[in-house]
PDB file of N, CA, C and O in Angstrom:
ATOM      1  N   UNK Y   1     -11.896  19.776  32.593  1.00 81.00           N
ATOM      2  CA  UNK Y   1     -11.116  18.422  32.726  1.00 81.00           C
ATOM      3  C   UNK Y   1     -11.562  17.405  31.756  1.00 81.00           C
ATOM      4  O   UNK Y   1     -10.719  16.808  31.025  1.00 81.00           O
ATOM      5  N   UNK Y   2     -12.943  17.333  31.585  1.00 91.00           N
ATOM      6  CA  UNK Y   2     -13.404  16.403  30.376  1.00 91.00           C
ATOM      7  C   UNK Y   2     -12.802  16.792  29.177  1.00 91.00           C
ATOM      8  O   UNK Y   2     -12.516  15.769  28.336  1.00 91.00           O
ATOM      9  N   UNK Y   3     -12.864  18.113  28.724  1.00 94.00           N
ATOM     10  CA  UNK Y   3     -12.376  18.351  27.346  1.00 94.00           C
ATOM     11  C   UNK Y   3     -10.870  18.051  27.222  1.00 94.00           C
ATOM     12  O   UNK Y   3     -10.674  17.572  26.115  1.00 94.00           O
ATOM     13  N   UNK Y   4      -9.937  18.079  28.232  1.00 95.00           N
ATOM     14  CA  UNK Y   4      -8.619  17.730  28.050  1.00 95.00           C
ATOM     15  C   UNK Y   4      -8.373  16.358  27.716  1.00 95.00           C
ATOM     16  O   UNK Y   4      -7.795  15.920  26.895  1.00 95.00           O
ATOM     17  N   UNK Y   5      -9.275  15.509  28.488  1.00 96.00           N
ATOM     18  CA  UNK Y   5      -9.273  14.079  28.266  1.00 96.00           C
ATOM     19  C   UNK Y   5      -9.581  13.692  26.863  1.00 96.00           C
ATOM     20  O   UNK Y   5      -9.162  12.827  26.281  1.00 96.00           O
ATOM     21  N   UNK Y   6     -10.820  14.394  26.382  1.00 96.00           N
ATOM     22  CA  UNK Y   6     -11.410  14.141  24.968  1.00 96.00           C
ATOM     23  C   UNK Y   6     -10.177  14.584  23.923  1.00 96.00           C
ATOM     24  O   UNK Y   6      -9.923  13.880  22.954  1.00 96.00           O
ATOM     25  N   UNK Y   7      -9.523  15.711  24.304  1.00 97.00           N
ATOM     26  CA  UNK Y   7      -8.578  15.983  23.314  1.00 97.00           C
ATOM     27  C   UNK Y   7      -7.399  15.128  23.315  1.00 97.00           C
ATOM     28  O   UNK Y   7      -6.801  14.869  22.243  1.00 97.00           O
ATOM     29  N   UNK Y   8      -6.927  14.608  24.466  1.00 97.00           N
ATOM     30  CA  UNK Y   8      -5.824  13.657  24.652  1.00 97.00           C
ATOM     31  C   UNK Y   8      -6.262  12.397  23.828  1.00 97.00           C
ATOM     32  O   UNK Y   8      -5.384  11.694  22.930  1.00 97.00           O
ATOM     33  N   UNK Y   9      -7.380  11.810  23.926  1.00 97.00           N
ATOM     34  CA  UNK Y   9      -7.891  10.591  23.250  1.00 97.00           C
ATOM     35  C   UNK Y   9      -7.790  10.879  21.591  1.00 97.00           C
ATOM     36  O   UNK Y   9      -7.506  10.146  20.934  1.00 97.00           O
ATOM     37  N   UNK Y  10      -8.295  12.023  21.353  1.00 98.00           N
ATOM     38  CA  UNK Y  10      -8.504  12.262  19.974  1.00 98.00           C
ATOM     39  C   UNK Y  10      -6.944  12.563  19.442  1.00 98.00           C
ATOM     40  O   UNK Y  10      -6.652  11.906  18.273  1.00 98.00           O
ATOM     41  N   UNK Y  11      -6.070  13.058  20.128  1.00 98.00           N
ATOM     42  CA  UNK Y  11      -4.538  13.316  19.732  1.00 98.00           C
ATOM     43  C   UNK Y  11      -4.063  11.875  19.590  1.00 98.00           C
ATOM     44  O   UNK Y  11      -3.431  11.656  18.520  1.00 98.00           O
ATOM     45  N   UNK Y  12      -4.184  11.023  20.619  1.00 98.00           N
ATOM     46  CA  UNK Y  12      -3.684   9.708  20.615  1.00 98.00           C
ATOM     47  C   UNK Y  12      -4.153   8.886  19.263  1.00 98.00           C
ATOM     48  O   UNK Y  12      -3.286   8.126  18.716  1.00 98.00           O
ATOM     49  N   UNK Y  13      -5.435   9.066  19.164  1.00 98.00           N
ATOM     50  CA  UNK Y  13      -5.980   8.418  17.889  1.00 98.00           C
ATOM     51  C   UNK Y  13      -5.438   8.879  16.611  1.00 98.00           C
ATOM     52  O   UNK Y  13      -5.125   7.849  15.618  1.00 98.00           O
ATOM     53  N   UNK Y  14      -5.323  10.155  16.505  1.00 98.00           N
ATOM     54  CA  UNK Y  14      -4.666  10.524  15.339  1.00 98.00           C
ATOM     55  C   UNK Y  14      -3.027  10.068  15.272  1.00 98.00           C
ATOM     56  O   UNK Y  14      -2.689   9.799  13.970  1.00 98.00           O
ATOM     57  N   UNK Y  15      -2.390  10.164  16.170  1.00 98.00           N
ATOM     58  CA  UNK Y  15      -1.068   9.727  16.174  1.00 98.00           C
ATOM     59  C   UNK Y  15      -1.089   8.160  15.821  1.00 98.00           C
ATOM     60  O   UNK Y  15      -0.103   7.706  14.864  1.00 98.00           O
ATOM     61  N   UNK Y  16      -1.870   7.325  16.244  1.00 98.00           N
ATOM     62  CA  UNK Y  16      -2.028   5.897  15.878  1.00 98.00           C
ATOM     63  C   UNK Y  16      -2.249   5.864  14.393  1.00 98.00           C
ATOM     64  O   UNK Y  16      -1.676   5.054  13.673  1.00 98.00           O
ATOM     65  N   UNK Y  17      -3.394   6.757  13.823  1.00 98.00           N
ATOM     66  CA  UNK Y  17      -3.608   6.416  12.392  1.00 98.00           C
ATOM     67  C   UNK Y  17      -2.476   7.011  11.624  1.00 98.00           C
ATOM     68  O   UNK Y  17      -2.276   6.212  10.555  1.00 98.00           O
ATOM     69  N   UNK Y  18      -1.700   7.957  12.035  1.00 98.00           N
ATOM     70  CA  UNK Y  18      -0.645   8.641  11.185  1.00 98.00           C
ATOM     71  C   UNK Y  18       0.341   7.492  11.121  1.00 98.00           C
ATOM     72  O   UNK Y  18       1.016   7.143  10.143  1.00 98.00           O
ATOM     73  N   UNK Y  19       0.701   6.764  12.221  1.00 98.00           N
ATOM     74  CA  UNK Y  19       1.652   5.667  12.228  1.00 98.00           C
ATOM     75  C   UNK Y  19       1.302   4.494  11.381  1.00 98.00           C
ATOM     76  O   UNK Y  19       2.110   3.976  10.680  1.00 98.00           O
ATOM     77  N   UNK Y  20       0.020   4.106  11.496  1.00 98.00           N
ATOM     78  CA  UNK Y  20      -0.488   3.151  10.483  1.00 98.00           C
ATOM     79  C   UNK Y  20      -0.288   3.415   9.157  1.00 98.00           C
ATOM     80  O   UNK Y  20       0.207   2.615   8.294  1.00 98.00           O
ATOM     81  N   UNK Y  21      -0.623   4.610   8.651  1.00 98.00           N
ATOM     82  CA  UNK Y  21      -0.531   5.023   7.386  1.00 98.00           C
ATOM     83  C   UNK Y  21       0.888   5.028   6.823  1.00 98.00           C
ATOM     84  O   UNK Y  21       1.275   4.763   5.807  1.00 98.00           O
ATOM     85  N   UNK Y  22       1.736   5.639   7.961  1.00 98.00           N
ATOM     86  CA  UNK Y  22       3.312   5.528   7.587  1.00 98.00           C
ATOM     87  C   UNK Y  22       3.654   4.119   7.268  1.00 98.00           C
ATOM     88  O   UNK Y  22       4.460   3.871   6.263  1.00 98.00           O
ATOM     89  N   UNK Y  23       3.240   3.151   8.171  1.00 98.00           N
ATOM     90  CA  UNK Y  23       3.572   1.780   7.972  1.00 98.00           C
ATOM     91  C   UNK Y  23       3.219   1.119   6.661  1.00 98.00           C
ATOM     92  O   UNK Y  23       3.825   0.639   5.733  1.00 98.00           O
ATOM     93  N   UNK Y  24       2.021   1.614   6.164  1.00 97.00           N
ATOM     94  CA  UNK Y  24       1.556   1.067   4.847  1.00 97.00           C
ATOM     95  C   UNK Y  24       2.079   1.750   3.655  1.00 97.00           C
ATOM     96  O   UNK Y  24       2.736   0.921   2.790  1.00 97.00           O
ATOM     97  N   UNK Y  25       2.557   3.020   3.705  1.00 97.00           N
ATOM     98  CA  UNK Y  25       3.476   3.516   2.705  1.00 97.00           C
ATOM     99  C   UNK Y  25       4.746   2.857   2.724  1.00 97.00           C
ATOM    100  O   UNK Y  25       5.381   2.615   1.653  1.00 97.00           O
ATOM    101  N   UNK Y  26       5.381   2.610   3.754  1.00 97.00           N
ATOM    102  CA  UNK Y  26       6.655   1.973   3.985  1.00 97.00           C
ATOM    103  C   UNK Y  26       6.764   0.688   3.352  1.00 97.00           C
ATOM    104  O   UNK Y  26       7.548   0.289   2.405  1.00 97.00           O
ATOM    105  N   UNK Y  27       5.614  -0.116   3.477  1.00 96.00           N
ATOM    106  CA  UNK Y  27       5.523  -1.483   2.945  1.00 96.00           C
ATOM    107  C   UNK Y  27       5.293  -1.401   1.576  1.00 96.00           C
ATOM    108  O   UNK Y  27       6.001  -2.215   0.640  1.00 96.00           O
ATOM    109  N   UNK Y  28       4.608  -0.478   0.875  1.00 96.00           N
ATOM    110  CA  UNK Y  28       4.380  -0.362  -0.544  1.00 96.00           C
ATOM    111  C   UNK Y  28       5.785   0.204  -1.123  1.00 96.00           C
ATOM    112  O   UNK Y  28       6.122  -0.328  -2.283  1.00 96.00           O
ATOM    113  N   UNK Y  29       6.361   0.939  -0.470  1.00 96.00           N
ATOM    114  CA  UNK Y  29       7.859   1.391  -0.891  1.00 96.00           C
ATOM    115  C   UNK Y  29       8.806   0.151  -0.936  1.00 96.00           C
ATOM    116  O   UNK Y  29       9.408   0.026  -2.146  1.00 96.00           O
ATOM    117  N   UNK Y  30       8.820  -0.616  -0.025  1.00 95.00           N
ATOM    118  CA  UNK Y  30       9.578  -1.837  -0.076  1.00 95.00           C
ATOM    119  C   UNK Y  30       9.201  -2.860  -1.014  1.00 95.00           C
ATOM    120  O   UNK Y  30      10.145  -3.428  -1.797  1.00 95.00           O
ATOM    121  N   UNK Y  31       7.914  -3.127  -1.162  1.00 95.00           N
ATOM    122  CA  UNK Y  31       7.365  -3.872  -2.318  1.00 95.00           C
ATOM    123  C   UNK Y  31       7.745  -3.426  -3.660  1.00 95.00           C
ATOM    124  O   UNK Y  31       8.195  -4.304  -4.540  1.00 95.00           O
ATOM    125  N   UNK Y  32       7.770  -1.972  -3.882  1.00 94.00           N
ATOM    126  CA  UNK Y  32       8.091  -1.617  -5.355  1.00 94.00           C
ATOM    127  C   UNK Y  32       9.443  -1.877  -5.610  1.00 94.00           C
ATOM    128  O   UNK Y  32       9.944  -2.204  -6.597  1.00 94.00           O
ATOM    129  N   UNK Y  33      10.314  -1.497  -4.546  1.00 92.00           N
ATOM    130  CA  UNK Y  33      11.738  -1.794  -4.645  1.00 92.00           C
ATOM    131  C   UNK Y  33      12.195  -3.244  -4.758  1.00 92.00           C
ATOM    132  O   UNK Y  33      13.061  -3.498  -5.657  1.00 92.00           O
ATOM    133  N   UNK Y  34      11.425  -3.996  -4.151  1.00 92.00           N
ATOM    134  CA  UNK Y  34      11.858  -5.491  -4.485  1.00 92.00           C
ATOM    135  C   UNK Y  34      11.370  -5.834  -5.971  1.00 92.00           C
ATOM    136  O   UNK Y  34      11.936  -6.634  -6.503  1.00 92.00           O
ATOM    137  N   UNK Y  35      10.253  -5.457  -6.359  1.00 91.00           N
ATOM    138  CA  UNK Y  35       9.944  -5.668  -7.711  1.00 91.00           C
ATOM    139  C   UNK Y  35      10.789  -5.033  -8.873  1.00 91.00           C
ATOM    140  O   UNK Y  35      11.311  -5.694  -9.826  1.00 91.00           O
ATOM    141  N   UNK Y  36      11.293  -3.925  -8.472  1.00 90.00           N
ATOM    142  CA  UNK Y  36      12.436  -3.115  -9.360  1.00 90.00           C
ATOM    143  C   UNK Y  36      13.527  -4.020  -9.416  1.00 90.00           C
ATOM    144  O   UNK Y  36      14.268  -4.140 -10.402  1.00 90.00           O
ATOM    145  N   UNK Y  37      14.018  -4.565  -8.213  1.00 85.00           N
ATOM    146  CA  UNK Y  37      15.255  -5.200  -8.135  1.00 85.00           C
ATOM    147  C   UNK Y  37      15.154  -6.568  -8.949  1.00 85.00           C
ATOM    148  O   UNK Y  37      15.985  -7.112  -9.553  1.00 85.00           O
ATOM    149  N   UNK Y  38      13.872  -7.303  -8.840  1.00 81.00           N
ATOM    150  CA  UNK Y  38      13.624  -8.422  -9.500  1.00 81.00           C
ATOM    151  C   UNK Y  38      13.556  -8.128 -11.223  1.00 81.00           C
ATOM    152  O   UNK Y  38      14.279  -8.808 -11.878  1.00 81.00           O
ATOM    153  N   UNK Y  39      13.193  -7.049 -11.497  1.00 78.00           N
ATOM    154  CA  UNK Y  39      13.161  -6.653 -12.974  1.00 78.00           C
ATOM    155  C   UNK Y  39      14.443  -6.369 -13.421  1.00 78.00           C
ATOM    156  O   UNK Y  39      14.818  -6.717 -14.550  1.00 78.00           O
ATOM    157  N   UNK Y  40      15.221  -5.759 -12.548  1.00 74.00           N
ATOM    158  CA  UNK Y  40      16.641  -5.331 -12.858  1.00 74.00           C
ATOM    159  C   UNK Y  40      17.325  -6.622 -13.258  1.00 74.00           C
ATOM    160  O   UNK Y  40      18.449  -6.693 -13.832  1.00 74.00           O
ATOM    161  N   UNK Y  41      17.131  -7.856 -12.415  1.00 74.00           N
ATOM    162  CA  UNK Y  41      17.896  -8.926 -12.595  1.00 74.00           C
ATOM    163  C   UNK Y  41      17.748  -9.722 -13.804  1.00 74.00           C
ATOM    164  O   UNK Y  41      18.243 -10.729 -14.181  1.00 74.00           O
ATOM    165  N   UNK Y  42      16.649  -9.301 -14.652  1.00 67.00           N
ATOM    166  CA  UNK Y  42      16.284  -9.810 -15.891  1.00 67.00           C
ATOM    167  C   UNK Y  42      15.222 -10.853 -15.775  1.00 67.00           C
ATOM    168  O   UNK Y  42      14.689 -11.365 -16.887  1.00 67.00           O
ATOM    169  N   UNK Y  43      14.436 -11.138 -14.629  1.00 54.00           N
ATOM    170  CA  UNK Y  43      13.241 -11.806 -14.381  1.00 54.00           C
ATOM    171  C   UNK Y  43      12.022 -11.065 -15.140  1.00 54.00           C
ATOM    172  O   UNK Y  43      11.931  -9.841 -15.005  1.00 54.00           O
ATOM    173  N   UNK Y  44      11.330 -11.937 -15.947  1.00 56.00           N
ATOM    174  CA  UNK Y  44      10.228 -11.308 -16.511  1.00 56.00           C
ATOM    175  C   UNK Y  44       9.041 -11.285 -15.606  1.00 56.00           C
ATOM    176  O   UNK Y  44       8.631 -12.222 -15.115  1.00 56.00           O
ATOM    177  N   UNK Y  45       8.591 -10.048 -15.389  1.00 53.00           N
ATOM    178  CA  UNK Y  45       7.300  -9.969 -14.628  1.00 53.00           C
ATOM    179  C   UNK Y  45       6.074 -10.612 -15.137  1.00 53.00           C
ATOM    180  O   UNK Y  45       5.911 -10.340 -16.211  1.00 53.00           O
ATOM    181  N   UNK Y  46       5.245 -11.284 -14.243  1.00 57.00           N
ATOM    182  CA  UNK Y  46       3.980 -12.094 -14.805  1.00 57.00           C
ATOM    183  C   UNK Y  46       2.990 -11.071 -15.014  1.00 57.00           C
ATOM    184  O   UNK Y  46       2.213 -11.292 -15.830  1.00 57.00           O
ATOM    185  N   UNK Y  47       2.791  -9.853 -14.484  1.00 58.00           N
ATOM    186  CA  UNK Y  47       1.756  -9.174 -14.584  1.00 58.00           C
ATOM    187  C   UNK Y  47       1.701  -8.583 -15.919  1.00 58.00           C
ATOM    188  O   UNK Y  47       0.551  -7.826 -16.180  1.00 58.00           O
ATOM    189  N   UNK Y  48       2.782  -8.504 -16.545  1.00 59.00           N
ATOM    190  CA  UNK Y  48       2.866  -7.677 -17.754  1.00 59.00           C
ATOM    191  C   UNK Y  48       2.910  -8.600 -19.230  1.00 59.00           C
ATOM    192  O   UNK Y  48       2.972  -8.294 -20.195  1.00 59.00           O
ATOM    193  N   UNK Y  49       2.817 -10.019 -18.815  1.00 60.00           N
ATOM    194  CA  UNK Y  49       2.849 -10.703 -19.931  1.00 60.00           C
ATOM    195  C   UNK Y  49       1.245 -11.121 -20.178  1.00 60.00           C
ATOM    196  O   UNK Y  49       0.427 -11.475 -19.420  1.00 60.00           O
ATOM    197  N   UNK Y  50       1.066 -11.373 -21.535  1.00 60.00           N
ATOM    198  CA  UNK Y  50      -0.168 -11.605 -22.034  1.00 60.00           C
ATOM    199  C   UNK Y  50      -0.389 -13.148 -22.254  1.00 60.00           C
ATOM    200  O   UNK Y  50       0.452 -13.843 -22.917  1.00 60.00           O
ATOM    201  N   UNK Y  51      -1.176 -13.738 -21.590  1.00 70.00           N
ATOM    202  CA  UNK Y  51      -1.393 -15.240 -21.617  1.00 70.00           C
ATOM    203  C   UNK Y  51      -2.502 -15.748 -22.590  1.00 70.00           C
ATOM    204  O   UNK Y  51      -2.198 -16.787 -23.204  1.00 70.00           O
ATOM    205  N   UNK Y  52      -3.300 -15.025 -22.866  1.00 72.00           N
ATOM    206  CA  UNK Y  52      -4.260 -15.194 -23.926  1.00 72.00           C
ATOM    207  C   UNK Y  52      -4.432 -14.224 -25.013  1.00 72.00           C
ATOM    208  O   UNK Y  52      -4.145 -12.985 -24.818  1.00 72.00           O
ATOM    209  N   UNK Y  53      -4.585 -14.692 -26.184  1.00 73.00           N
ATOM    210  CA  UNK Y  53      -4.892 -13.811 -27.467  1.00 73.00           C
ATOM    211  C   UNK Y  53      -6.165 -13.032 -27.119  1.00 73.00           C
ATOM    212  O   UNK Y  53      -7.235 -13.579 -26.747  1.00 73.00           O
ATOM    213  N   UNK Y  54      -6.295 -11.789 -27.865  1.00 77.00           N
ATOM    214  CA  UNK Y  54      -7.624 -11.091 -27.946  1.00 77.00           C
ATOM    215  C   UNK Y  54      -8.531 -11.671 -28.894  1.00 77.00           C
ATOM    216  O   UNK Y  54      -9.711 -11.523 -28.688  1.00 77.00           O
ATOM    217  N   UNK Y  55      -8.082 -12.522 -29.810  1.00 78.00           N
ATOM    218  CA  UNK Y  55      -8.806 -12.939 -30.866  1.00 78.00           C
ATOM    219  C   UNK Y  55      -9.186 -14.399 -30.609  1.00 78.00           C
ATOM    220  O   UNK Y  55      -8.251 -15.128 -30.109  1.00 78.00           O
ATOM    221  N   UNK Y  56     -10.374 -14.775 -31.119  1.00 80.00           N
ATOM    222  CA  UNK Y  56     -10.636 -16.224 -31.076  1.00 80.00           C
ATOM    223  C   UNK Y  56      -9.915 -17.177 -32.042  1.00 80.00           C
ATOM    224  O   UNK Y  56      -9.412 -16.531 -33.173  1.00 80.00           O
ATOM    225  N   UNK Y  57      -9.653 -18.339 -31.528  1.00 79.00           N
ATOM    226  CA  UNK Y  57      -8.809 -19.182 -32.476  1.00 79.00           C
ATOM    227  C   UNK Y  57      -9.723 -19.673 -33.748  1.00 79.00           C
ATOM    228  O   UNK Y  57     -10.817 -19.917 -33.614  1.00 79.00           O
ATOM    229  N   UNK Y  58      -9.200 -19.861 -34.889  1.00 78.00           N
ATOM    230  CA  UNK Y  58      -9.868 -20.241 -36.043  1.00 78.00           C
ATOM    231  C   UNK Y  58     -10.072 -21.640 -36.099  1.00 78.00           C
ATOM    232  O   UNK Y  58      -8.916 -22.380 -35.741  1.00 78.00           O
ATOM    233  N   UNK Y  59     -10.940 -22.314 -36.889  1.00 68.00           N
ATOM    234  CA  UNK Y  59     -11.082 -23.810 -36.988  1.00 68.00           C
ATOM    235  C   UNK Y  59     -10.117 -24.371 -37.995  1.00 68.00           C
ATOM    236  O   UNK Y  59      -9.558 -23.673 -38.717  1.00 68.00           O
TER     237      UNK Y  59
END
């Protein structure tokens, strides 16, 4: 009887973890799709623009 309860607890824990991982993957998928939609509308993404020069300014 004790082993069955341990098995059920382990099973429930694995199901919860799998569901949480699914939610994370879905959130990432939605985020990527939103970024692609923004890029398709012509907005320039901030993450790919270089704000500073690699070289020091001359006097």
